Amino acid sequence: MQGSTKHVVVKRKVSVIGIGAGNPDYVTVQAINALNQVSVFFIPNKGTGKAGLAKLRREICGRFIRGHDYRMVDFDTPSRARTTPDYSQCVDAWRDEVEQVYERLLVEELDDDEEGAFLVWGDPSFYDGTLRILDNIRSRGNIELEYDVVPGISSVQALAARHKVALNRIGESIMITTGRRLAEGFPDNVGSVTVMLDAQNAFKSVDGEMDIHWGAYVGTEDEILVAGKLREVCGEIERLRAAAREKHGWIMDSYILTRPEDPEEV
Ligand SMILES: C[S@@+](CC[C@H](N)C(=O)[O-])C[C@H]1O[C@@H](n2cnc3c(N)ncnc32)[C@H](O)[C@@H]1O
């Protein structure tokens, strides 16, 4: 019919699979079952320094997928401009760009009868944008998108397990935050806080009487763990971070800070 264009909506199915935070042994049975349903794995390139992360995703597929063909599609993730003073505006623009990349992948790299997957480091619900990206793509309406989520072992759980500590003090809340937030001040209402995504050594800004359980590359063969009174180990952690970043080109580390128990409260 002249003058009218038909808007074709494509149908796609993907899984978002948490693969654990660095050790292939963290991959769950549910994740293995999901991996074995997938035809196309989308593998983000996050810069040459982080080639190890893409390598781990490939290793996991090689180790756990049996008896069916699949292919890998590498893609470049746009990097975030860090120059604008408006953080949320900067994140919005970057997210929009990322969504376009994902939408193109889903349309062009996946056939109607194939299932795709994004392998998410750790667990998809801990500081990872994949679920939000897919939700927004679905809202745009160009793709009828169905997706499942498989939980993974987050770096938070891996860190707590390696240090053999709980994340909360008795009866208190668990708080997980970022280095950026911690730099604004230690939260008032909790005795313990777990910190991820700290590029600035934000732990230096808090009371040195706190205990810290710190870990880098937890679960991998490069794992480094340090625990102690913050004022005693702060300098060592700072040195280890700088040396590890220099050696590997990137670092993934997190830590748990705990106020000393008040004996009168126990
Ligand atoms: C973008 S977040 C992703 C978190 C991930 N979804 C998870 O469940 O662990 C990246 C941050 O997670 C933490 N992280 C991830 N893997 C880690 C590891 N193996 N050891 C220590 N921290 C890790 C670091 O704080 C890093 O800056």
mmCIF file of N, CA, C and O in Angstrom, residues 185-220:
data_model
loop_
_atom_site.group_PDB
_atom_site.id
_atom_site.type_symbol
_atom_site.label_atom_id
_atom_site.label_comp_id
_atom_site.label_asym_id
_atom_site.label_seq_id
_atom_site.Cartn_x
_atom_site.Cartn_y
_atom_site.Cartn_z
ATOM 1 N N GLY A 185 31.538 9.923 52.779
ATOM 2 C CA GLY A 185 31.398 9.699 54.226
ATOM 3 C C GLY A 185 30.916 8.290 54.515
ATOM 4 O O GLY A 185 30.124 7.740 53.747
ATOM 5 N N PHE A 186 31.376 7.750 55.634
ATOM 6 C CA PHE A 186 30.927 6.408 56.036
ATOM 7 C C PHE A 186 29.473 6.522 56.472
ATOM 8 O O PHE A 186 29.118 7.399 57.253
ATOM 9 N N PRO A 187 28.576 5.632 55.963
ATOM 10 C CA PRO A 187 27.163 5.752 56.314
ATOM 11 C C PRO A 187 26.929 5.647 57.820
ATOM 12 O O PRO A 187 27.578 4.858 58.500
ATOM 13 N N ASP A 188 25.972 6.458 58.336
ATOM 14 C CA ASP A 188 25.734 6.545 59.784
ATOM 15 C C ASP A 188 25.096 5.302 60.380
ATOM 16 O O ASP A 188 25.338 4.934 61.496
ATOM 17 N N ASN A 189 24.188 4.718 59.564
ATOM 18 C CA ASN A 189 23.284 3.740 60.178
ATOM 19 C C ASN A 189 23.737 2.279 60.098
ATOM 20 O O ASN A 189 22.961 1.378 60.343
ATOM 21 N N VAL A 190 24.973 2.031 59.689
ATOM 22 C CA VAL A 190 25.451 0.649 59.634
ATOM 23 C C VAL A 190 26.826 0.541 60.284
ATOM 24 O O VAL A 190 27.580 1.507 60.352
ATOM 25 N N GLY A 191 27.139 -0.676 60.731
ATOM 26 C CA GLY A 191 28.444 -0.877 61.344
ATOM 27 C C GLY A 191 29.438 -1.462 60.362
ATOM 28 O O GLY A 191 30.641 -1.527 60.637
ATOM 29 N N SER A 192 28.912 -1.866 59.200
ATOM 30 C CA SER A 192 29.787 -2.532 58.249
ATOM 31 C C SER A 192 29.348 -2.170 56.831
ATOM 32 O O SER A 192 28.148 -2.084 56.565
ATOM 33 N N VAL A 193 30.296 -1.978 55.962
ATOM 34 C CA VAL A 193 29.951 -1.627 54.587
ATOM 35 C C VAL A 193 30.899 -2.344 53.615
ATOM 36 O O VAL A 193 32.084 -2.500 53.904
ATOM 37 N N THR A 194 30.334 -2.829 52.519
ATOM 38 C CA THR A 194 31.148 -3.491 51.488
ATOM 39 C C THR A 194 31.301 -2.526 50.324
ATOM 40 O O THR A 194 30.310 -1.943 49.869
ATOM 41 N N VAL A 195 32.525 -2.351 49.874
ATOM 42 C CA VAL A 195 32.783 -1.314 48.871
ATOM 43 C C VAL A 195 33.323 -1.937 47.582
ATOM 44 O O VAL A 195 34.271 -2.716 47.601
ATOM 45 N N MET A 196 32.668 -1.560 46.472
ATOM 46 C CA MET A 196 33.107 -2.006 45.144
ATOM 47 C C MET A 196 33.452 -0.766 44.326
ATOM 48 O O MET A 196 33.150 0.355 44.728
ATOM 49 N N LEU A 197 34.046 -0.989 43.182
ATOM 50 C CA LEU A 197 34.257 0.096 42.214
ATOM 51 C C LEU A 197 34.960 1.302 42.847
ATOM 52 O O LEU A 197 34.482 2.426 42.750
ATOM 53 N N ASP A 198 36.043 1.050 43.526
ATOM 54 C CA ASP A 198 36.779 2.157 44.149
ATOM 55 C C ASP A 198 38.066 2.422 43.363
ATOM 56 O O ASP A 198 39.038 1.700 43.501
ATOM 57 N N ALA A 199 38.032 3.454 42.539
ATOM 58 C CA ALA A 199 39.224 3.776 41.751
ATOM 59 C C ALA A 199 40.170 4.693 42.514
ATOM 60 O O ALA A 199 41.294 4.944 42.098
ATOM 61 N N GLN A 200 39.725 5.242 43.646
ATOM 62 C CA GLN A 200 40.456 6.343 44.293
ATOM 63 C C GLN A 200 41.006 6.053 45.681
ATOM 64 O O GLN A 200 41.329 6.983 46.411
ATOM 65 N N ASN A 201 41.030 4.823 46.122
ATOM 66 C CA ASN A 201 41.448 4.520 47.498
ATOM 67 C C ASN A 201 40.583 5.270 48.513
ATOM 68 O O ASN A 201 41.093 5.925 49.435
ATOM 69 N N ALA A 202 39.279 5.159 48.362
ATOM 70 C CA ALA A 202 38.363 5.893 49.252
ATOM 71 C C ALA A 202 38.500 5.444 50.704
ATOM 72 O O ALA A 202 38.150 6.190 51.618
ATOM 73 N N PHE A 203 39.015 4.249 50.930
ATOM 74 C CA PHE A 203 39.178 3.762 52.314
ATOM 75 C C PHE A 203 40.111 4.667 53.120
ATOM 76 O O PHE A 203 40.078 4.680 54.352
ATOM 77 N N LYS A 204 40.938 5.446 52.406
ATOM 78 C CA LYS A 204 41.865 6.335 53.128
ATOM 79 C C LYS A 204 41.121 7.446 53.872
ATOM 80 O O LYS A 204 41.670 8.068 54.771
ATOM 81 N N SER A 205 39.863 7.679 53.455
ATOM 82 C CA SER A 205 39.130 8.808 54.045
ATOM 83 C C SER A 205 38.365 8.401 55.306
ATOM 84 O O SER A 205 37.720 9.234 55.929
ATOM 85 N N VAL A 206 38.391 7.102 55.675
ATOM 86 C CA VAL A 206 37.576 6.720 56.842
ATOM 87 C C VAL A 206 38.450 6.470 58.072
ATOM 88 O O VAL A 206 39.683 6.374 57.985
ATOM 89 N N ASP A 207 37.785 6.337 59.209
ATOM 90 C CA ASP A 207 38.422 6.159 60.507
ATOM 91 C C ASP A 207 39.367 4.941 60.506
ATOM 92 O O ASP A 207 38.949 3.821 60.218
ATOM 93 N N GLY A 208 40.617 5.172 60.830
ATOM 94 C CA GLY A 208 41.635 4.126 60.804
ATOM 95 C C GLY A 208 41.437 3.023 61.833
ATOM 96 O O GLY A 208 42.098 1.990 61.791
ATOM 97 N N GLU A 209 40.482 3.240 62.766
ATOM 98 C CA GLU A 209 40.204 2.206 63.778
ATOM 99 C C GLU A 209 39.329 1.082 63.217
ATOM 100 O O GLU A 209 39.104 0.074 63.874
ATOM 101 N N MET A 210 38.832 1.279 62.020
ATOM 102 C CA MET A 210 37.979 0.230 61.427
ATOM 103 C C MET A 210 38.821 -0.956 60.999
ATOM 104 O O MET A 210 40.017 -0.827 60.712
ATOM 105 N N ASP A 211 38.129 -2.119 60.903
ATOM 106 C CA ASP A 211 38.777 -3.300 60.328
ATOM 107 C C ASP A 211 38.484 -3.323 58.834
ATOM 108 O O ASP A 211 37.374 -2.963 58.413
ATOM 109 N N ILE A 212 39.470 -3.758 58.056
ATOM 110 C CA ILE A 212 39.251 -3.893 56.610
ATOM 111 C C ILE A 212 39.597 -5.310 56.178
ATOM 112 O O ILE A 212 40.564 -5.905 56.663
ATOM 113 N N HIS A 213 38.731 -5.858 55.304
ATOM 114 C CA HIS A 213 39.028 -7.129 54.625
ATOM 115 C C HIS A 213 39.024 -6.801 53.147
ATOM 116 O O HIS A 213 37.964 -6.539 52.572
ATOM 117 N N TRP A 214 40.208 -6.802 52.564
ATOM 118 C CA TRP A 214 40.368 -6.353 51.175
ATOM 119 C C TRP A 214 40.787 -7.525 50.276
ATOM 120 O O TRP A 214 41.521 -8.432 50.745
ATOM 121 N N GLY A 215 40.316 -7.511 49.053
ATOM 122 C CA GLY A 215 40.739 -8.563 48.126
ATOM 123 C C GLY A 215 40.751 -8.067 46.697
ATOM 124 O O GLY A 215 39.851 -7.336 46.276
ATOM 125 N N ALA A 216 41.790 -8.448 45.968
ATOM 126 C CA ALA A 216 41.860 -8.115 44.543
ATOM 127 C C ALA A 216 41.898 -9.421 43.746
ATOM 128 O O ALA A 216 42.448 -10.425 44.215
ATOM 129 N N TYR A 217 41.289 -9.393 42.542
ATOM 130 C CA TYR A 217 41.250 -10.571 41.651
ATOM 131 C C TYR A 217 40.793 -11.811 42.434
ATOM 132 O O TYR A 217 41.311 -12.915 42.220
ATOM 133 N N VAL A 218 39.836 -11.637 43.327
ATOM 134 C CA VAL A 218 39.414 -12.740 44.207
ATOM 135 C C VAL A 218 38.928 -13.924 43.353
ATOM 136 O O VAL A 218 38.202 -13.750 42.382
ATOM 137 N N GLY A 219 39.365 -15.083 43.739
ATOM 138 C CA GLY A 219 38.950 -16.301 43.031
ATOM 139 C C GLY A 219 39.844 -16.668 41.866
ATOM 140 O O GLY A 219 39.738 -17.766 41.320
ATOM 141 N N THR A 220 40.725 -15.774 41.459
ATOM 142 C CA THR A 220 41.603 -16.071 40.326
ATOM 143 C C THR A 220 42.995 -16.458 40.847
ATOM 144 O O THR A 220 43.281 -16.344 42.036
#
